[in-house]
Coordinates of C-alpha atoms and ligand atoms in Angstrom, one line a residue:
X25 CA 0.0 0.0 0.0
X26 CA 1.4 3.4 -1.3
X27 CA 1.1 6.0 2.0
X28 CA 1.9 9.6 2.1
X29 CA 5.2 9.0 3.5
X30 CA 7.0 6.5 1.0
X31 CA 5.1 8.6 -2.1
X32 CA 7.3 11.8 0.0
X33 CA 10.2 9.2 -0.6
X34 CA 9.7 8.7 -4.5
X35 CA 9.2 12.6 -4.4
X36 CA 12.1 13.0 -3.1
X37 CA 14.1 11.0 -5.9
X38 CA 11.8 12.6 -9.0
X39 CA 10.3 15.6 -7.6
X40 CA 6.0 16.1 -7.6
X41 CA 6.6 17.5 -11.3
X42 CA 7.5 13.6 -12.4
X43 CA 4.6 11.9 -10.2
X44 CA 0.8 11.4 -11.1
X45 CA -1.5 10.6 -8.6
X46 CA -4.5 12.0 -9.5
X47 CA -7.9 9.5 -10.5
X48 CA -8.0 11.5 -13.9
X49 CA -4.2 10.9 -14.6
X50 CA -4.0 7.3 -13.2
X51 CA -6.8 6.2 -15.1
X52 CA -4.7 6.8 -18.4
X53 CA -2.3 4.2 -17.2
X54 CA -5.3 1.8 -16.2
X55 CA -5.3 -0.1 -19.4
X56 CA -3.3 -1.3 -22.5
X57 CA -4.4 -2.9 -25.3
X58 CA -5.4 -5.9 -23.8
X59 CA -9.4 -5.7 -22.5
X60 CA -8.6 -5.5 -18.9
X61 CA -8.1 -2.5 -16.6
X62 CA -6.2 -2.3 -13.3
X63 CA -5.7 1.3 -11.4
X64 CA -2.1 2.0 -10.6
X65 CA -1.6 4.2 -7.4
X66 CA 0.9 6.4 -9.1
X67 CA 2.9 6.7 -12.2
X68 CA 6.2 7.4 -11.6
X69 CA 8.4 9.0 -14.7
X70 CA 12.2 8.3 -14.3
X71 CA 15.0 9.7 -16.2
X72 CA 18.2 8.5 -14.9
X73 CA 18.9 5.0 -14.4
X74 CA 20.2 6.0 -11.2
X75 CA 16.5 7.1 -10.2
X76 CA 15.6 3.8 -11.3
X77 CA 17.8 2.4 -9.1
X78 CA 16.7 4.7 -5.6
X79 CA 12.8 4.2 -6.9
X80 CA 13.7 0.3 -6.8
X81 CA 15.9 0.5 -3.4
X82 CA 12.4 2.2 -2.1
X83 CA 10.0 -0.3 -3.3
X84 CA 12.1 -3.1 -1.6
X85 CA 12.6 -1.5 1.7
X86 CA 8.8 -1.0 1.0
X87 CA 7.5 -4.1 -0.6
X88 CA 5.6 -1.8 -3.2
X89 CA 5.0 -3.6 -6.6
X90 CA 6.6 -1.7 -9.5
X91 CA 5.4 -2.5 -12.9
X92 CA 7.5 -1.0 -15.9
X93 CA 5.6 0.3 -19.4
X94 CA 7.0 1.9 -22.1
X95 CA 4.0 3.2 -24.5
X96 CA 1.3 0.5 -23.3
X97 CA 0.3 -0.8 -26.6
X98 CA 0.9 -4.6 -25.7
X99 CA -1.7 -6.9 -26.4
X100 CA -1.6 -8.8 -23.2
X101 CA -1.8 -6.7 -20.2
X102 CA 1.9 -6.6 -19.4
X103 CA 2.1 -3.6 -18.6
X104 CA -0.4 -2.8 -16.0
X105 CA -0.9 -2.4 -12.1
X106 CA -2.3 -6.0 -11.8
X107 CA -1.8 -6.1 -7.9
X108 CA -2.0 -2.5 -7.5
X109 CA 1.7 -0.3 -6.5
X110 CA 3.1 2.2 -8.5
X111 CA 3.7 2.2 -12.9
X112 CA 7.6 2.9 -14.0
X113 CA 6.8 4.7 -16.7
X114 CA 9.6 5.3 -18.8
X115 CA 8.2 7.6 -21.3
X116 CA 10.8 10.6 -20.4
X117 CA 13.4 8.5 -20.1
X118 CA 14.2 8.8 -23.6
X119 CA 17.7 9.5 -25.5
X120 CA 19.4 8.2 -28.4
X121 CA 22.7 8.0 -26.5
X122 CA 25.2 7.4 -29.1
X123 CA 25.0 5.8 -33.4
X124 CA 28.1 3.7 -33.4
X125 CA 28.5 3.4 -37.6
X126 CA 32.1 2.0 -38.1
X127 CA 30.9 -1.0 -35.3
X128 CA 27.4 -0.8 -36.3
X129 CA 25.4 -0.5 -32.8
X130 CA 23.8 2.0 -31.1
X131 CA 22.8 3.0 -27.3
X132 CA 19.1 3.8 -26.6
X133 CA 17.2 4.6 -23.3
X134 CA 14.3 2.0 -23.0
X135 CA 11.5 5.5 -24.1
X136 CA 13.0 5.8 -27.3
X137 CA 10.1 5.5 -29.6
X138 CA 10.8 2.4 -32.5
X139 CA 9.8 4.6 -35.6
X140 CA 11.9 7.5 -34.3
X141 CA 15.1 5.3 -33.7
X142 CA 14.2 3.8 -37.0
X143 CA 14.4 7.2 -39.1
X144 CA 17.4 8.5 -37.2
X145 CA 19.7 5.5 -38.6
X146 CA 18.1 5.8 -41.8
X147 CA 19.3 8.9 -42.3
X148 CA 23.1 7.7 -42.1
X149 CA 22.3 5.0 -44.2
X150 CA 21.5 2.2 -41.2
X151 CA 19.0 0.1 -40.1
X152 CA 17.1 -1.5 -37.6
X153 CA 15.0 -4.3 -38.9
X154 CA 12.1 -4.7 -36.0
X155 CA 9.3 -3.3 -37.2
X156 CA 6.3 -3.8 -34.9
X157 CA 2.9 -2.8 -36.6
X158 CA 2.6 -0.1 -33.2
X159 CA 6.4 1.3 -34.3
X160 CA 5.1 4.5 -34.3
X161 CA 4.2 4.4 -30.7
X162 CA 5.9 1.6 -29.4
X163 CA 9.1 2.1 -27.1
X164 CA 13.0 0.4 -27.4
X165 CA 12.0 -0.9 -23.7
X166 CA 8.6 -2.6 -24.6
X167 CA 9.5 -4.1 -27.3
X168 CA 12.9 -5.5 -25.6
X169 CA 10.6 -7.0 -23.4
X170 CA 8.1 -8.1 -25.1
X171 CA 10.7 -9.4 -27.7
X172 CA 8.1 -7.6 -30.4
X173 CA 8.0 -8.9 -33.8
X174 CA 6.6 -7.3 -36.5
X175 CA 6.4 -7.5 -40.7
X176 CA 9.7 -8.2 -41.2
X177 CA 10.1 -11.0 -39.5
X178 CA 10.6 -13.7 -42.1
X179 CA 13.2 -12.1 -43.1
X180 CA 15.2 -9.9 -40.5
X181 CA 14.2 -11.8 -37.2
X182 CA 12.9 -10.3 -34.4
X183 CA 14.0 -7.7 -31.6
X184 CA 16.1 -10.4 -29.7
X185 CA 18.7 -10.9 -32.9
X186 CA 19.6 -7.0 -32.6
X187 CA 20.4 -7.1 -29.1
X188 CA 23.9 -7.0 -28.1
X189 CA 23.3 -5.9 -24.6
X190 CA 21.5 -4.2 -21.5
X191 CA 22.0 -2.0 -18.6
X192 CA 19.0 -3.2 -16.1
X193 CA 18.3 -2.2 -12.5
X194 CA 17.1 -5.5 -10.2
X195 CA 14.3 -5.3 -8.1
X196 CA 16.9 -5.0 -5.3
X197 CA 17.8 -1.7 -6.6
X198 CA 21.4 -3.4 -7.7
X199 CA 22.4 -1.9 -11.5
X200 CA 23.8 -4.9 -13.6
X201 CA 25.4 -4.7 -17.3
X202 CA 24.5 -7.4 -19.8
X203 CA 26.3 -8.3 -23.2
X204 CA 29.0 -6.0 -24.9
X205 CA 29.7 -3.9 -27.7
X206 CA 31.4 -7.2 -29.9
X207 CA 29.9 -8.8 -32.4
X208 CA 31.0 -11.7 -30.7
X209 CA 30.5 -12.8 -26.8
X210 CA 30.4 -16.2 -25.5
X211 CA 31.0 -14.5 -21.9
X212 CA 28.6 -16.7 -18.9
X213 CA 25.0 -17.1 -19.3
X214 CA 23.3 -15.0 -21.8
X215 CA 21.5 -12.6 -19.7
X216 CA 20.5 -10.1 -22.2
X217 CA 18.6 -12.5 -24.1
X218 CA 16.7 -14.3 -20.8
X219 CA 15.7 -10.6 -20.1
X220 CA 14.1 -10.0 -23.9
X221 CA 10.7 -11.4 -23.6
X222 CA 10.8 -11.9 -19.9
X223 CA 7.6 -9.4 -20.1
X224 CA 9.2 -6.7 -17.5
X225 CA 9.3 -9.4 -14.9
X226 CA 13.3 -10.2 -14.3
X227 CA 14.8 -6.4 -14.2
X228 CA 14.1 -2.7 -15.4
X229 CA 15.8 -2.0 -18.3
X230 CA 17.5 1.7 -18.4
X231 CA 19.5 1.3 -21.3
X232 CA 20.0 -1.0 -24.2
X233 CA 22.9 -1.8 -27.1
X234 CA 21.5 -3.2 -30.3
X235 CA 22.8 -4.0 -33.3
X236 CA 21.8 -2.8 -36.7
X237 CA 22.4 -3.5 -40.4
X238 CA 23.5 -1.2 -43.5
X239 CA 20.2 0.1 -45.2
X240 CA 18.6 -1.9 -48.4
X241 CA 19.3 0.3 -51.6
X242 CA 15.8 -0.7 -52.7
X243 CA 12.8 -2.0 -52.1
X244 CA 9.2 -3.0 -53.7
X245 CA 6.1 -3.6 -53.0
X246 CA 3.3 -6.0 -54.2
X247 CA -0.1 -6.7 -53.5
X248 CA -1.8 -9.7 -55.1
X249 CA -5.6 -10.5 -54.8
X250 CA -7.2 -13.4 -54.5
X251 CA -11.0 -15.3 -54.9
X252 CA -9.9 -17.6 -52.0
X253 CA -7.5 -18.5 -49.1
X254 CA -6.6 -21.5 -50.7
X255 CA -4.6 -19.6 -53.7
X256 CA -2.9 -17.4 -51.1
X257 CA -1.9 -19.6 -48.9
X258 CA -0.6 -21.8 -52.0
X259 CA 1.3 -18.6 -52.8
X260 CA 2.7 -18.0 -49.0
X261 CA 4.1 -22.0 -49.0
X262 CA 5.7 -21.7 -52.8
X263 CA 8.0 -18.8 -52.0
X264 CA 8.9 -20.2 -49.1
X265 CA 9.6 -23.3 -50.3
X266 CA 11.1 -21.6 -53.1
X267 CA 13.9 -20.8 -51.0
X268 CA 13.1 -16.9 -51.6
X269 CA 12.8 -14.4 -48.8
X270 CA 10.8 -11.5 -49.0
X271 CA 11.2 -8.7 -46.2
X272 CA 7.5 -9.2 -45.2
X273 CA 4.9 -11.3 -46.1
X274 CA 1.2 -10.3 -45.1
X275 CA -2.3 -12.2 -45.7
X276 CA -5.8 -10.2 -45.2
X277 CA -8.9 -11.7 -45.4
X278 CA -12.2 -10.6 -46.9
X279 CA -12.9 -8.8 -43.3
X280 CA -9.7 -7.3 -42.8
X281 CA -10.1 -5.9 -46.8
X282 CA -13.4 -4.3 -46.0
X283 CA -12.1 -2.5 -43.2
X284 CA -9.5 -1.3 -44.4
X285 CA -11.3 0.1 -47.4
X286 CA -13.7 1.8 -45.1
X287 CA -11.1 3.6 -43.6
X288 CA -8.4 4.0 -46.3
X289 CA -9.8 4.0 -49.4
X290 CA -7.3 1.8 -51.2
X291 CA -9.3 0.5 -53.6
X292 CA -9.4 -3.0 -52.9
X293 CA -12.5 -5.1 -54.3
X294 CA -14.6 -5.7 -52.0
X295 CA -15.4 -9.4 -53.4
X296 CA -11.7 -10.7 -52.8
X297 CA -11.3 -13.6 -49.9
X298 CA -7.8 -12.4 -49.2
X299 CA -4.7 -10.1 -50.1
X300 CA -1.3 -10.6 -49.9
X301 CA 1.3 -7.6 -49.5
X302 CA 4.4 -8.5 -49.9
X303 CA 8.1 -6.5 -49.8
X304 CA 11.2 -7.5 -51.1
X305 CA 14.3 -5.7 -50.5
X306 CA 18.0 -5.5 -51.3
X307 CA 20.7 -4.2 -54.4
X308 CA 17.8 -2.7 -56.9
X309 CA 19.1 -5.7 -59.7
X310 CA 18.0 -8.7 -57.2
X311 CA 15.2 -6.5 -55.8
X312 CA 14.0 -6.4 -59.6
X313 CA 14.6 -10.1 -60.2
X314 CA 12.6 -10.8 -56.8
X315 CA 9.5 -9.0 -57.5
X316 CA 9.0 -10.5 -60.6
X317 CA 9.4 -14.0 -59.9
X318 CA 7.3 -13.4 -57.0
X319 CA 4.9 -11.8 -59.1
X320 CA 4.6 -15.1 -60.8
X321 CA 4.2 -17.6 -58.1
X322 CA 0.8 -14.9 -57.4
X323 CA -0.2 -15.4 -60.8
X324 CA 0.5 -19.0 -60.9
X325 CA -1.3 -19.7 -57.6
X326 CA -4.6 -18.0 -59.3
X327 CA -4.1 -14.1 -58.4
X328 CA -6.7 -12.2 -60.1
X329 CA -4.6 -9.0 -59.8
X330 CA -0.9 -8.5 -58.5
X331 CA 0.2 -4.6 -58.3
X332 CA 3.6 -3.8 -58.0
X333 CA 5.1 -0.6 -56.6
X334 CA 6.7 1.7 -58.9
X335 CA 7.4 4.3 -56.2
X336 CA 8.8 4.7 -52.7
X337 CA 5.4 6.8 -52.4
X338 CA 3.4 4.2 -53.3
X339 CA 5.1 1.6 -51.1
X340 CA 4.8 3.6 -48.3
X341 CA 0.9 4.4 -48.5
X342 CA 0.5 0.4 -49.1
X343 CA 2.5 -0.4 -45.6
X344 CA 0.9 2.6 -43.6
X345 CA -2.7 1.2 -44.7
X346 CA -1.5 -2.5 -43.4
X347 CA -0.4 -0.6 -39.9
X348 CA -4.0 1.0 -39.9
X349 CA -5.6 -2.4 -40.0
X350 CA -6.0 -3.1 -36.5
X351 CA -7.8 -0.1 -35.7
X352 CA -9.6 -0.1 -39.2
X353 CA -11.0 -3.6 -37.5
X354 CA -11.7 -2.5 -33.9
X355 CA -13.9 0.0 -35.1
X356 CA -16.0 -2.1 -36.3
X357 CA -17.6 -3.4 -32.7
X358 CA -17.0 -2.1 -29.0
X359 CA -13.8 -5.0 -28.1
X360 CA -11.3 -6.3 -30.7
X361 CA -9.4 -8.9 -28.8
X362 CA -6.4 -9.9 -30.6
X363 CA -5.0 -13.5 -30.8
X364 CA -1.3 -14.3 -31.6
X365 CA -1.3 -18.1 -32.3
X366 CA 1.6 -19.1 -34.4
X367 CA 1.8 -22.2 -36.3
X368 CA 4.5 -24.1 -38.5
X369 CA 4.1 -22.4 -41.9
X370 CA 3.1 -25.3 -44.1
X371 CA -0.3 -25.2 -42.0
X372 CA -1.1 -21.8 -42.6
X373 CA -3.8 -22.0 -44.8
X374 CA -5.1 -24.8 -43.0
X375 CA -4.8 -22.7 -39.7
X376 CA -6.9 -19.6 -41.3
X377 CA -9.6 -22.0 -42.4
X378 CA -10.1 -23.3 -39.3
X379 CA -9.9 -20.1 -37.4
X380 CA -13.1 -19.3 -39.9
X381 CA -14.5 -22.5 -39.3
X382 CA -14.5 -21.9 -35.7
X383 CA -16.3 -17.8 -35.9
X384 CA -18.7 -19.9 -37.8
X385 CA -19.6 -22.6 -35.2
X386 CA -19.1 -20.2 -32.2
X387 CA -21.0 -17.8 -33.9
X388 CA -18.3 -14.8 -33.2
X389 CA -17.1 -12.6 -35.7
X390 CA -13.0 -12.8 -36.3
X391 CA -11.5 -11.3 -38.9
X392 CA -7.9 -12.8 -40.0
X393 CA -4.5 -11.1 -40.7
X394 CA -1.3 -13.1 -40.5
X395 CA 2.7 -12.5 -41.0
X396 CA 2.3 -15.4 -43.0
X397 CA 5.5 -16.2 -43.7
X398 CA 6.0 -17.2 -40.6
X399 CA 3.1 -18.9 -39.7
X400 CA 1.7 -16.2 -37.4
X401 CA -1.5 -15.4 -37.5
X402 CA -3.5 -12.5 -36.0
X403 CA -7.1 -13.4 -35.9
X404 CA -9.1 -10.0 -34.5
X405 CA -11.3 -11.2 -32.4
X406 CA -14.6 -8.5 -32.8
X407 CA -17.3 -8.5 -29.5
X408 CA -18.5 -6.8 -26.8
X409 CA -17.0 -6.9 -23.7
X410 CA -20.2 -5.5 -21.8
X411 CA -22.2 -8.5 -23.5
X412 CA -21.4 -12.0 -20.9
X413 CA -22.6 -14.4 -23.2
X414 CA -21.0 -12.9 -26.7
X415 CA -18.1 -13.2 -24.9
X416 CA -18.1 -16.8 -23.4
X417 CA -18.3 -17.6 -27.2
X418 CA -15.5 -15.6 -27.7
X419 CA -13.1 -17.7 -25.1
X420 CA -14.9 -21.1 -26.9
X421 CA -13.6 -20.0 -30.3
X422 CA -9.9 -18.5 -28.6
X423 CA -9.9 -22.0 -26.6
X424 CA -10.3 -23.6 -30.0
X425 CA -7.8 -21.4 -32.0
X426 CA -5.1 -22.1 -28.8
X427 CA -6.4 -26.2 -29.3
X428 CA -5.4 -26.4 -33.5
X429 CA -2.1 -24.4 -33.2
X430 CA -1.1 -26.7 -30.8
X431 CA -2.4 -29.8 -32.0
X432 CA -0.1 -28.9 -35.3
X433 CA 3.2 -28.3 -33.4
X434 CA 2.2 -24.8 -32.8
X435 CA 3.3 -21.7 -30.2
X436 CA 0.8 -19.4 -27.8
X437 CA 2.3 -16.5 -28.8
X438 CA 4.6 -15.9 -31.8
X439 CA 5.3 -12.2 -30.8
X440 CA 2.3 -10.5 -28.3
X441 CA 3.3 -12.3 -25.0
X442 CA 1.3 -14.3 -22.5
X443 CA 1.1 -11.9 -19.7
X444 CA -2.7 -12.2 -18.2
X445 CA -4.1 -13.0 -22.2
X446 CA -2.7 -15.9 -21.8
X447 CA -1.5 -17.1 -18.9
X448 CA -4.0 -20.3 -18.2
X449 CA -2.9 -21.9 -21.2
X450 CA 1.1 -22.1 -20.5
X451 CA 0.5 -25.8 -18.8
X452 CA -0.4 -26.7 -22.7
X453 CA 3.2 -25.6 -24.0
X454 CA 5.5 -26.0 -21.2
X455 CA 5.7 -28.9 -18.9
X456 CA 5.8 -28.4 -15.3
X457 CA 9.3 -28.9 -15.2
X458 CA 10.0 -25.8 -17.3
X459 CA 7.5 -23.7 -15.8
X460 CA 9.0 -24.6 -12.5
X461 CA 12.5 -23.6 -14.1
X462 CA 11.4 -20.2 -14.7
X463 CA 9.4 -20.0 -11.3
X464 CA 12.8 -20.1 -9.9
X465 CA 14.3 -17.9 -12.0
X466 CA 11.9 -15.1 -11.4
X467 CA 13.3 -16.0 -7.7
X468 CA 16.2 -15.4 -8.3
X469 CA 15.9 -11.6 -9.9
X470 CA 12.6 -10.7 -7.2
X471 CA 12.8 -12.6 -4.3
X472 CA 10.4 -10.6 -2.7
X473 CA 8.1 -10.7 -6.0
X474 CA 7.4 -6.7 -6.1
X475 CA 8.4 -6.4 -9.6
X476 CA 5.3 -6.7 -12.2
X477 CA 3.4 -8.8 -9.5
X478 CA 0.3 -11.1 -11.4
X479 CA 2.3 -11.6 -14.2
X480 CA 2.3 -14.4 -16.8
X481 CA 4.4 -17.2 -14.3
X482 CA 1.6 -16.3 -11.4
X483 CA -1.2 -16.5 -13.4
X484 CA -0.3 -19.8 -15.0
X485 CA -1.9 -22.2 -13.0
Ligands
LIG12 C1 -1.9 -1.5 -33.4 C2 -0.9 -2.5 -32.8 C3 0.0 -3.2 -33.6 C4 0.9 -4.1 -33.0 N1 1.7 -4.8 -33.8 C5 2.7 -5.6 -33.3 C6 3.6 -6.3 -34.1 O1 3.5 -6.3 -35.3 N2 4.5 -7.1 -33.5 C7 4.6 -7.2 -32.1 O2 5.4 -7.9 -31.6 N3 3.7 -6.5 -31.3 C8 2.8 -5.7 -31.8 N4 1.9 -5.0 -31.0 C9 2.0 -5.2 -29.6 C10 2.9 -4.1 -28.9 O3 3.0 -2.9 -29.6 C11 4.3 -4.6 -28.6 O4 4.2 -5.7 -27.6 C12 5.3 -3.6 -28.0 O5 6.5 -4.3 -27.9 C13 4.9 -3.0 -26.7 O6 5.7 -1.8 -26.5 P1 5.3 -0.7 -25.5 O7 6.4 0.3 -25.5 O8 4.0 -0.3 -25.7 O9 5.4 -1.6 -24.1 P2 4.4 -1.8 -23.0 O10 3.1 -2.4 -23.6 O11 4.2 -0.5 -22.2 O12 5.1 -2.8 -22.1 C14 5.3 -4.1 -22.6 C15 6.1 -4.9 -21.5 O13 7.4 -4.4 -21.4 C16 7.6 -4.1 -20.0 N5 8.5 -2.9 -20.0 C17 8.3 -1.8 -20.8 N6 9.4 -1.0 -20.6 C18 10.2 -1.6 -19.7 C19 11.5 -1.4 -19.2 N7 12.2 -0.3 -19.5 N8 12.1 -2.3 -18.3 C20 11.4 -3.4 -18.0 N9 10.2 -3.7 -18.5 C21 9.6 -2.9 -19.4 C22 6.2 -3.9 -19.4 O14 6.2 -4.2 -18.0 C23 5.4 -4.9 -20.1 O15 5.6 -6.2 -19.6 C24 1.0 -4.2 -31.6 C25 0.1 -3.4 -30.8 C26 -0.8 -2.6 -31.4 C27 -1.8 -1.8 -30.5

C-alpha cells in the first residue's frame, strides 16, 4: 500500500513534477491494449537510471509492486498495475545515447520511440529491422521485453537478434550490465537475451545496445488478390519453399479488406477472400529479379490481380494502410481482442480456415490477418466486452484457436506475449518442469516478487 510518507520518498528521488496521482491521470495508465483494466496508485516517470535504481531501493525497503511500461500498446496486459503499487513509466526516459557506424550499434534509453530510432539510422544509411505494426508508438524498452516482432520478421528476425546488450536495475535496486559492444560474446550465461521477452518481470531496463544493419538500396512492393484463401496460402508455401525471402509477407482476409477500405480508401475489391502484400528488399538488380518471380508464383497460384510498386510513395501508402488495419478492425464493434497463435508455416492456410470454421460454429465474428511467412496469425477477435454471453463464445472460439495451433506443433504466442491473455494456457506448452524452471528464476531476480506482480508465471496455474 502506497502511504503519504514512502510517495514523499519517490518525491524525493523525481520531484511532484515527475509523479501522477491524480484519478483522472491514473486512469490513463489503467489499461493497454489488452481488454482488462487495473488502477495503478501512481505513475512514476524516471530519467536517470540512477532514479531507477533509488525508486527500486524504495520499493524493496517497502515491498511496493513496481510494474514498468514503455508506451502500453501490448496486447496482453503486461504492462499494468495487476496487484495494484506504483507504474515505471519510462516515457521521459528517452535518449538516443550514441549511433556507433564504423561497429554498427547503437545505445538507446528504454522511451525511445521504435519509428523514431528507425528514421534517425536511416538517415546515415542504417537500419534496424524490427518493425512492430505499433512502431510508431511503441518504445525500445517494450518491445525489448516483449521481444516484439513485426512484418519483417521472415526475413530480419525479431528484436532479440539485434540485441547486443542491456543495462538493467534488479528489483533490489542493484544496477547490472549485460552483453557487450562485440559482435561476438560467449562470456557466462546470456543474460541479455533471458531478459528480452521476460515481459518486465526479471529487471528494469535503463539502457540497451543493439545491433543494426547497413540500409537496403531498394525496395518494392506487391499486392496480389485473391478469390480464396486457398490460392494465397498456396502462394505463401511456394515462396517459401522456393527458398526466396521476401522482407515481409502479409495475408488479409475478406474482413480485414473491407475494413481497411472503409477507412483507407485503397481501392481494394470488396469481393476478394484475401490479399497478400508483400516486400522485397535488397541491391535494386536482385530487388527487380525478386518482384518479378514473386509476381509469378501470385499469378501462378490464381491471383486475379498483382500490383507492383513503382514508387517509394506508393510503397509507403500500401504499408501505412497495413499498420492501420488493427484499428480499421476495432472500429468495427466495442472490443477487438487480438489473438497471436503461431503455427508451422506449411499449415497456414489450414490454420486460417479453421480459425473461420470456428467464428462460424461459435458464432463470433473474427477477422484474420497473418505474417504469413512465418506462420503467425493475428485473428481480430470482434465482441462486446459488456455482452457475458458474446463473450463466453468468444473464449470457446480462442480456446479452439489455442487447441489447432497446438495440435499442429504450434506456439501461444509468436510475438504479443502471455502476460494475463494468456497465462491459463502455458501448462499446454511448457511442462511443469519448465515452468517450474522459470518459477525459480523469477526468484532469483525478485525474491520478494514486487516487480510486475500477477504476471504471466503467477497466473499460469
Ligand atoms: C496496433 C498495434 C499493432 C501491433 N503490432 C505488433 C507487431 O507487429 N508485433 C509485435 O510484436 N507486437 C505488436 N503489437 C504489440 C505491442 O506494440 C508490442 O508488444 C510492443 O513491444 C509494446 O511496446 P510498449 O512500449 O507499448 O510496451 P508496454 O506495452 O508498455 O510494455 C510491454 C512490456 O514491457 C515491460 N516494459 C516496458 N518497458 C520496460 C523497461 N524499461 N524495463 C522493464 N520492462 C519494461 C512492461 O512491463 C510490459 O511487460 C501491436 C500493438 C498494437 C496496439
Amino acid at each position: 500500500m502506497l502511504t503519504e510518507k514512502i510517495l514523499h520518498e519517490f518525491e524525493t528521488i523525481l520531484g511532484k513534477e515527475r509523479i501522477l496521482t491524480s484519478k483522472e491521470d491514473l486512469l490513463s495508465y489503467a489499461y493497454d491494449a489488452y481488454v482488462e483494466e487495473y488502477l495503478p496508485e501512481a505513475v512514476l516517470f524516471p530519467k536517470t537510471s540512477a532514479e531507477v535504481s533509488q525508486i527500486m531501493q524504495v520499493a524493496s525497503t517497502h515491498r511496493i509492486f513496481v510494474t514498468p511500461r514503455g508506451a502500453g500498446s501490448g496486447l496482453a496486459a503486461c504492462s499494468l498495475a495487476k496487484q495494484g503499487g506504483v507504474i515505471l513509466c519510462f516515457t521521459m526516459m528517452n535518449r538516443i545515447l550514441e549511433i556507433n557506424k564504423p561497429n554498427r550499434y547503437a545505445i538507446v534509453e528504454p522511451g525511445v520511440v521504435v519509428s523514431e530510432f528507425q528514421k534517425e539510422v536511416e538517415k546515415i544509411g542504417l537500419f534496424y529491422p524490427p518493425d512492430p505494426g505499433s512502431a510508431t508508438v511503441a518504445t525500445m524498452g517494450g518491445t525489448v521485453l516483449m521481444n516484439a516482432g513485426g512484418m519483417r520478421g521472415i526475413k530480419y528476425g525479431v528484436t532479440r537478434d539485434y540485441l547486443m546488450g542491456l543495462q538493467g536495475v534488479l528489483p533490489s535496486g542493484e544496477v547490472i550490465q549485460t552483453g557487450s559492444l562485440t559482435a561476438k560474446d560467449v562470456t557466462g550465461y546470456d543474460l541479455t537475451r533471458l531478459i528480452c521477452g521476460s515481459e518486465g518481470t526479471l529487471a528494469v531496463v535503463t539502457r540497451i545496445t543493439v545491433r543494426l544493419l547497413p540500409k537496403p538500396k531498394a525496395r518494392r512492393t506487391l499486392q496480389a488478390i485473391y478469390n480464396t484463401i486457398d490460392q494465397a496460402g498456396n502462394t505463401v508455401a511456394r515462396i517459401v519453399e522456393e527458398g526466396i525471402i521476401p522482407a515481409t509477407l502479409e495475408l488479409m482476409d475478406k474482413m480485414i479488406i473491407k475494413a481497411l477500405e472503409d477507412y483507407a480508401h485503397l481501392g481494394l475489391p470488396l469481393d476478394a477472400e484475401a490479399v497478400l502484400l508483400i516486400e522485397v528488399d535488397g541491391d535494386p538488380e536482385s530487388v527487380e529479379k525478386q518482384a518479378g518471380i514473386i509476381a509469378e508464383f501470385c499469378r501462378g497460384q490464381g491471383a486475379r490481380d498483382v500490383r507492383v510498386s513503382q514508387s517509394e510513395k506508393e510503397s509507403e501508402q500500401l504499408w501505412m494502410a497495413r499498420r492501420g488495419a488493427f484499428g480499421a478492425v476495432a472500429r468495427m464493434r466495442p472490443t477487438c481482442v487480438i489473438e497471436d497463435a503461431t503455427v508451422p508455416v506449411s499449415f497456414l492456410t489450414r490454420a486460417i480456415k479453421e480459425v473461420i470454421t470456428i467464428a462460424q460454429r461459435n458464432q463470433v465474428q473474427i477477422a484474420v490477418l497473418a505474417h504469413a511467412g512465418d506462420g503467425n496469425l493475428h485473428p481480430l477477435v470482434l465482441c462486446d466486452l459488456r455482452d457475458k454471453e458474446e463473450m463466453k463464445r468468444v473464449e470457446k472460439a480462442m480456446d479452439e484457436i489455442v487447441d489447432f495451433a497446438m495440435s499442429v506443433g504450434g506456439v501461444l504466442s509468436g510475438e504479443h506475449g502471455i502476460g494475463i491473455a494468456k497465462a491459463k494456457y502455458l501448462p499446454r506448452q511448457l511442462s511443469p518442469q519448465t515452468l517450474n524452471l522459470m518459477r525459480t528464476l523469477k526468484n532469483t531476480f525478485d525474491p520478494l516478487g514486487i516487480l510486475n506482480p500477477g504476471s504471466f508465471l503467477e497466473c499460469a496455474p
